[in-house]
Each structure stands twice: as C-alpha cells, then as structure tokens.
PDB file of C-alpha atoms in Angstrom:
ATOM      1  CA  MET A   1     -28.782  47.581 -19.282  1.00  0.00           C
ATOM      2  CA  THR A   2     -29.881  47.107 -22.911  1.00  0.00           C
ATOM      3  CA  MET A   3     -31.715  49.968 -24.572  1.00  0.00           C
ATOM      4  CA  THR A   4     -34.912  48.984 -26.325  1.00  0.00           C
ATOM      5  CA  LYS A   5     -34.622  49.691 -30.047  1.00  0.00           C
ATOM      6  CA  ARG A   6     -37.565  51.334 -31.802  1.00  0.00           C
ATOM      7  CA  ILE A   7     -38.842  49.856 -35.070  1.00  0.00           C
ATOM      8  CA  LEU A   8     -41.543  51.426 -37.227  1.00  0.00           C
ATOM      9  CA  LEU A   9     -43.584  49.168 -39.531  1.00  0.00           C
ATOM     10  CA  ILE A  10     -45.287  51.022 -42.381  1.00  0.00           C
ATOM     11  CA  ASP A  11     -47.596  48.867 -44.493  1.00  0.00           C
ATOM     12  CA  ASP A  12     -51.221  49.286 -45.564  1.00  0.00           C
ATOM     13  CA  ASP A  13     -52.044  45.731 -44.397  1.00  0.00           C
ATOM     14  CA  PRO A  14     -52.784  45.749 -40.628  1.00  0.00           C
ATOM     15  CA  VAL A  15     -52.723  41.939 -40.417  1.00  0.00           C
ATOM     16  CA  PHE A  16     -49.216  41.929 -41.887  1.00  0.00           C
ATOM     17  CA  THR A  17     -47.875  44.647 -39.557  1.00  0.00           C
ATOM     18  CA  ARG A  18     -49.465  42.979 -36.516  1.00  0.00           C
ATOM     19  CA  THR A  19     -47.875  39.649 -37.434  1.00  0.00           C
ATOM     20  CA  VAL A  20     -44.440  41.223 -37.894  1.00  0.00           C
ATOM     21  CA  LYS A  21     -44.886  43.183 -34.664  1.00  0.00           C
ATOM     22  CA  LEU A  22     -45.594  39.997 -32.693  1.00  0.00           C
ATOM     23  CA  LEU A  23     -42.502  38.305 -34.099  1.00  0.00           C
ATOM     24  CA  LEU A  24     -40.227  41.231 -33.306  1.00  0.00           C
ATOM     25  CA  GLU A  25     -41.644  41.843 -29.826  1.00  0.00           C
ATOM     26  CA  GLU A  26     -40.891  38.229 -28.916  1.00  0.00           C
ATOM     27  CA  SER A  27     -37.268  39.119 -28.137  1.00  0.00           C
ATOM     28  CA  GLY A  28     -38.074  41.917 -25.720  1.00  0.00           C
ATOM     29  CA  ASN A  29     -35.411  44.067 -27.415  1.00  0.00           C
ATOM     30  CA  TYR A  30     -37.761  46.144 -29.541  1.00  0.00           C
ATOM     31  CA  SER A  31     -40.511  48.666 -29.188  1.00  0.00           C
ATOM     32  CA  ILE A  32     -42.681  48.431 -32.291  1.00  0.00           C
ATOM     33  CA  GLU A  33     -45.042  51.012 -33.772  1.00  0.00           C
ATOM     34  CA  GLU A  34     -47.361  50.184 -36.672  1.00  0.00           C
ATOM     35  CA  GLU A  35     -48.623  52.658 -39.260  1.00  0.00           C
ATOM     36  CA  ASN A  36     -51.136  51.440 -41.832  1.00  0.00           C
ATOM     37  CA  ASN A  37     -51.992  54.775 -43.446  1.00  0.00           C
ATOM     38  CA  SER A  38     -49.336  55.978 -45.880  1.00  0.00           C
ATOM     39  CA  ARG A  39     -50.472  59.595 -45.473  1.00  0.00           C
ATOM     40  CA  ASN A  40     -49.633  59.419 -41.744  1.00  0.00           C
ATOM     41  CA  ALA A  41     -46.340  57.556 -42.131  1.00  0.00           C
ATOM     42  CA  PHE A  42     -43.998  60.550 -42.105  1.00  0.00           C
ATOM     43  CA  ALA A  43     -45.706  62.156 -39.088  1.00  0.00           C
ATOM     44  CA  THR A  44     -45.609  58.832 -37.230  1.00  0.00           C
ATOM     45  CA  ALA A  45     -41.887  58.481 -37.996  1.00  0.00           C
ATOM     46  CA  ARG A  46     -41.204  62.001 -36.668  1.00  0.00           C
ATOM     47  CA  TRP A  47     -43.201  61.304 -33.498  1.00  0.00           C
ATOM     48  CA  PHE A  48     -41.807  57.800 -32.850  1.00  0.00           C
ATOM     49  CA  ARG A  49     -38.172  58.517 -33.877  1.00  0.00           C
ATOM     50  CA  PRO A  50     -37.402  54.909 -34.857  1.00  0.00           C
ATOM     51  CA  ASP A  51     -33.997  53.264 -35.005  1.00  0.00           C
ATOM     52  CA  LEU A  52     -35.174  51.281 -38.051  1.00  0.00           C
ATOM     53  CA  ILE A  53     -38.075  51.628 -40.499  1.00  0.00           C
ATOM     54  CA  PHE A  54     -39.643  48.789 -42.475  1.00  0.00           C
ATOM     55  CA  LEU A  55     -41.604  50.293 -45.352  1.00  0.00           C
ATOM     56  CA  ASP A  56     -43.938  48.701 -47.883  1.00  0.00           C
ATOM     57  CA  VAL A  57     -43.176  49.692 -51.472  1.00  0.00           C
ATOM     58  CA  MET A  58     -46.738  49.684 -52.829  1.00  0.00           C
ATOM     59  CA  MET A  59     -49.432  51.454 -50.811  1.00  0.00           C
ATOM     60  CA  PRO A  60     -52.439  53.580 -51.653  1.00  0.00           C
ATOM     61  CA  ASP A  61     -51.996  57.378 -51.694  1.00  0.00           C
ATOM     62  CA  LEU A  62     -48.214  57.542 -51.136  1.00  0.00           C
ATOM     63  CA  ASP A  63     -45.867  54.756 -52.108  1.00  0.00           C
ATOM     64  CA  GLY A  64     -42.815  53.693 -50.136  1.00  0.00           C
ATOM     65  CA  GLY A  65     -40.451  55.675 -52.369  1.00  0.00           C
ATOM     66  CA  ASP A  66     -42.324  58.908 -51.617  1.00  0.00           C
ATOM     67  CA  ILE A  67     -42.236  58.238 -47.879  1.00  0.00           C
ATOM     68  CA  ALA A  68     -38.536  57.270 -47.951  1.00  0.00           C
ATOM     69  CA  GLN A  69     -37.785  60.533 -49.744  1.00  0.00           C
ATOM     70  CA  GLN A  70     -39.620  62.523 -47.040  1.00  0.00           C
ATOM     71  CA  ILE A  71     -37.712  60.686 -44.306  1.00  0.00           C
ATOM     72  CA  GLU A  72     -34.316  61.160 -45.974  1.00  0.00           C
ATOM     73  CA  GLY A  73     -35.029  64.870 -46.469  1.00  0.00           C
ATOM     74  CA  ASP A  74     -35.899  65.462 -42.811  1.00  0.00           C
ATOM     75  CA  ALA A  75     -33.097  66.589 -40.484  1.00  0.00           C
ATOM     76  CA  LEU A  76     -34.622  64.676 -37.544  1.00  0.00           C
ATOM     77  CA  LEU A  77     -34.958  61.358 -39.401  1.00  0.00           C
ATOM     78  CA  GLN A  78     -32.151  61.560 -41.940  1.00  0.00           C
ATOM     79  CA  GLY A  79     -29.891  58.535 -41.714  1.00  0.00           C
ATOM     80  CA  THR A  80     -32.545  56.278 -40.164  1.00  0.00           C
ATOM     81  CA  PRO A  81     -32.117  52.871 -41.823  1.00  0.00           C
ATOM     82  CA  ILE A  82     -35.013  51.987 -44.145  1.00  0.00           C
ATOM     83  CA  VAL A  83     -35.733  48.456 -45.366  1.00  0.00           C
ATOM     84  CA  PHE A  84     -38.461  47.941 -47.947  1.00  0.00           C
ATOM     85  CA  PHE A  85     -41.030  45.149 -47.880  1.00  0.00           C
ATOM     86  CA  THR A  86     -42.092  44.100 -51.366  1.00  0.00           C
ATOM     87  CA  GLY A  87     -43.719  41.297 -53.272  1.00  0.00           C
ATOM     88  CA  LEU A  88     -42.553  42.740 -56.591  1.00  0.00           C
ATOM     89  CA  VAL A  89     -38.869  42.174 -57.167  1.00  0.00           C
ATOM     90  CA  ALA A  90     -36.941  42.351 -60.425  1.00  0.00           C
ATOM     91  CA  GLU A  91     -34.250  39.730 -61.005  1.00  0.00           C
ATOM     92  CA  GLU A  92     -31.384  42.228 -60.693  1.00  0.00           C
ATOM     93  CA  GLU A  93     -32.859  43.568 -57.451  1.00  0.00           C
ATOM     94  CA  ALA A  94     -33.195  40.062 -56.028  1.00  0.00           C
ATOM     95  CA  VAL A  95     -29.505  39.435 -56.660  1.00  0.00           C
ATOM     96  CA  SER A  96     -28.399  42.712 -55.063  1.00  0.00           C
ATOM     97  CA  ASN A  97     -31.045  42.800 -52.279  1.00  0.00           C
ATOM     98  CA  ARG A  98     -31.477  46.506 -53.093  1.00  0.00           C
ATOM     99  CA  ILE A  99     -34.264  48.643 -54.506  1.00  0.00           C
ATOM    100  CA  GLY A 100     -33.170  52.161 -55.414  1.00  0.00           C
ATOM    101  CA  GLY A 101     -30.218  51.854 -53.059  1.00  0.00           C
ATOM    102  CA  TYR A 102     -32.373  50.617 -50.156  1.00  0.00           C
ATOM    103  CA  ARG A 103     -32.295  47.138 -48.692  1.00  0.00           C
ATOM    104  CA  PHE A 104     -35.418  45.070 -49.097  1.00  0.00           C
ATOM    105  CA  ILE A 105     -37.034  41.900 -47.841  1.00  0.00           C
ATOM    106  CA  ALA A 106     -39.325  40.087 -50.252  1.00  0.00           C
ATOM    107  CA  LYS A 107     -42.832  39.086 -49.236  1.00  0.00           C
ATOM    108  CA  PRO A 108     -43.820  36.588 -48.084  1.00  0.00           C
ATOM    109  CA  LEU A 109     -41.306  37.131 -45.318  1.00  0.00           C
ATOM    110  CA  ARG A 110     -39.148  34.454 -43.826  1.00  0.00           C
ATOM    111  CA  ARG A 111     -38.822  34.744 -40.059  1.00  0.00           C
ATOM    112  CA  ASP A 112     -35.058  34.099 -40.083  1.00  0.00           C
ATOM    113  CA  GLN A 113     -34.518  36.695 -42.803  1.00  0.00           C
ATOM    114  CA  LEU A 114     -36.517  39.336 -40.918  1.00  0.00           C
ATOM    115  CA  LEU A 115     -34.756  38.714 -37.607  1.00  0.00           C
ATOM    116  CA  GLY A 116     -31.345  38.523 -39.270  1.00  0.00           C
ATOM    117  CA  CYS A 117     -31.916  41.848 -41.000  1.00  0.00           C
ATOM    118  CA  VAL A 118     -32.969  43.537 -37.761  1.00  0.00           C
ATOM    119  CA  GLU A 119     -30.059  41.997 -35.871  1.00  0.00           C
ATOM    120  CA  GLU A 120     -27.549  43.110 -38.496  1.00  0.00           C
ATOM    121  CA  ILE A 121     -28.825  46.673 -38.754  1.00  0.00           C
ATOM    122  CA  LEU A 122     -29.448  47.274 -35.057  1.00  0.00           C
ATOM    123  CA  LYS A 123     -26.668  44.998 -33.787  1.00  0.00           C
ATOM    124  CA  THR A 124     -28.954  43.184 -31.335  1.00  0.00           C
ATOM    125  CA  ASP A 125     -29.054  39.572 -30.264  1.00  0.00           C
ATOM    126  CA  ARG A 126     -31.303  37.306 -32.273  1.00  0.00           C
ATOM    127  CA  PRO A 127     -34.193  35.863 -30.257  1.00  0.00           C
ATOM    128  CA  SER A 128     -34.633  32.122 -29.882  1.00  0.00           C
ATOM    129  CA  THR A 129     -35.982  30.465 -32.991  1.00  0.00           C
ATOM    130  CA  SER A 130     -37.632  27.658 -31.052  1.00  0.00           C
ATOM    131  CA  GLU A 131     -41.354  27.847 -31.774  1.00  0.00           C
ATOM    132  CA  SER A 132     -42.084  25.762 -28.697  1.00  0.00           C
ATOM    133  CA  ALA A 133     -40.688  28.566 -26.510  1.00  0.00           C
ATOM    134  CA  MET A 134     -43.050  31.110 -28.071  1.00  0.00           C
ATOM    135  CA  HIS A 135     -46.252  32.468 -26.659  1.00  0.00           C
ATOM    136  CA  PRO A 136     -49.198  30.757 -28.482  1.00  0.00           C
ATOM    137  CA  ALA A 137     -50.068  33.982 -30.347  1.00  0.00           C
ATOM    138  CA  LEU A 138     -46.476  34.237 -31.546  1.00  0.00           C
ATOM    139  CA  SER A 139     -46.580  30.645 -32.715  1.00  0.00           C
ATOM    140  CA  VAL A 140     -49.599  31.502 -34.884  1.00  0.00           C
ATOM    141  CA  ALA A 141     -47.822  34.626 -36.147  1.00  0.00           C
ATOM    142  CA  ALA A 142     -44.756  32.583 -37.030  1.00  0.00           C
ATOM    143  CA  ARG A 143     -46.904  30.250 -39.138  1.00  0.00           C
ATOM    144  CA  LEU A 144     -48.421  33.224 -41.000  1.00  0.00           C
ATOM    145  CA  ILE A 145     -44.968  34.212 -42.193  1.00  0.00           C
ATOM    146  CA  ARG A 146     -43.363  31.571 -44.378  1.00  0.00           C
ATOM    147  CA  PRO A 147     -40.987  29.639 -42.100  1.00  0.00           C
ATOM    148  CA  PHE A 148     -37.366  29.072 -43.016  1.00  0.00           C
ATOM    149  CA  LYS A 149     -37.043  25.587 -44.469  1.00  0.00           C
ATOM    150  CA  ARG A 150     -33.820  23.757 -43.848  1.00  0.00           C
ATOM    151  CA  HIS A 151     -32.527  21.446 -46.495  1.00  0.00           C
ATOM    152  CA  THR A 152     -31.686  18.012 -45.145  1.00  0.00           C
TER     153      THR A 152
END
C-alpha cells in the first residue's frame, strides 16, 4: 500500500495554489494543503507536517525566506524539503536552480517541471501527462500553468 505524501503550498495567490493543488491531486499520491496567508504559514506547516513544502518567495507580511528560516529552526519541521516558487530569478540562480541554497521553480510553472520536482524529491511515480485522461477541471488547471512545449 502506498502512503499518501503531504505537500504544503504556501503562496499569497489562492488561484495559483488551487491550480497547483488540482494538478498534484490528479495522481492520487498526494494530500495537499494550501496556505495563502504568510503569517499563518509556519503554524499550518506545524499542524499539517508536510513531506514537501512549496513556498512563494515574495508575499506580504513575511517573505518566503523568513518562513523557510522558521521551518528550518523548528525541531518538528527541520529537514522538510522546501522548494521556492518565484517569478524573479537572477541569471546565476537560473543556472544553478537554487536560491539561497534552496531549490526553486520559476513562475509561470511548467506542469512537467512541477511534477518532476515532486517525483524526484518524494520518490513517487509521475502521473499520466495525457490531458485527455484528466478530469475537466484539471484540464483547465493544466492550461492555466504554461504547458511543456516539445520541440519537433
């Protein structure tokens, strides 16, 4: 029996977190919690005890760096993988795929990049990428996130 992995999405944009949640829930391997208030992010992480945290860099009140620091300093959450979401990436960060030592995924997200990151970190099977097999709401969500374009 496969254990459901818990993923926490922390971003001040509820439309963004809902879209990402729909894409990740498609596989059935993940239990997703959304937090759109940066002031509640640490408490939500302690309550939910995620296996992976996706964290927006720029948010009102507390930024992602502040929240990551709280998480890393907490005995209960220490060691939980954190991946930043950001639309602001310096050239050297883009090459290394790291911000302050943390992995990141640039916005707008690519579905394949998101799922590959989750699969790699949590060592789970990647869900089907066939949009025709998706629930209609997931198909809409997939179009909201920039699709992976294959070069022919």
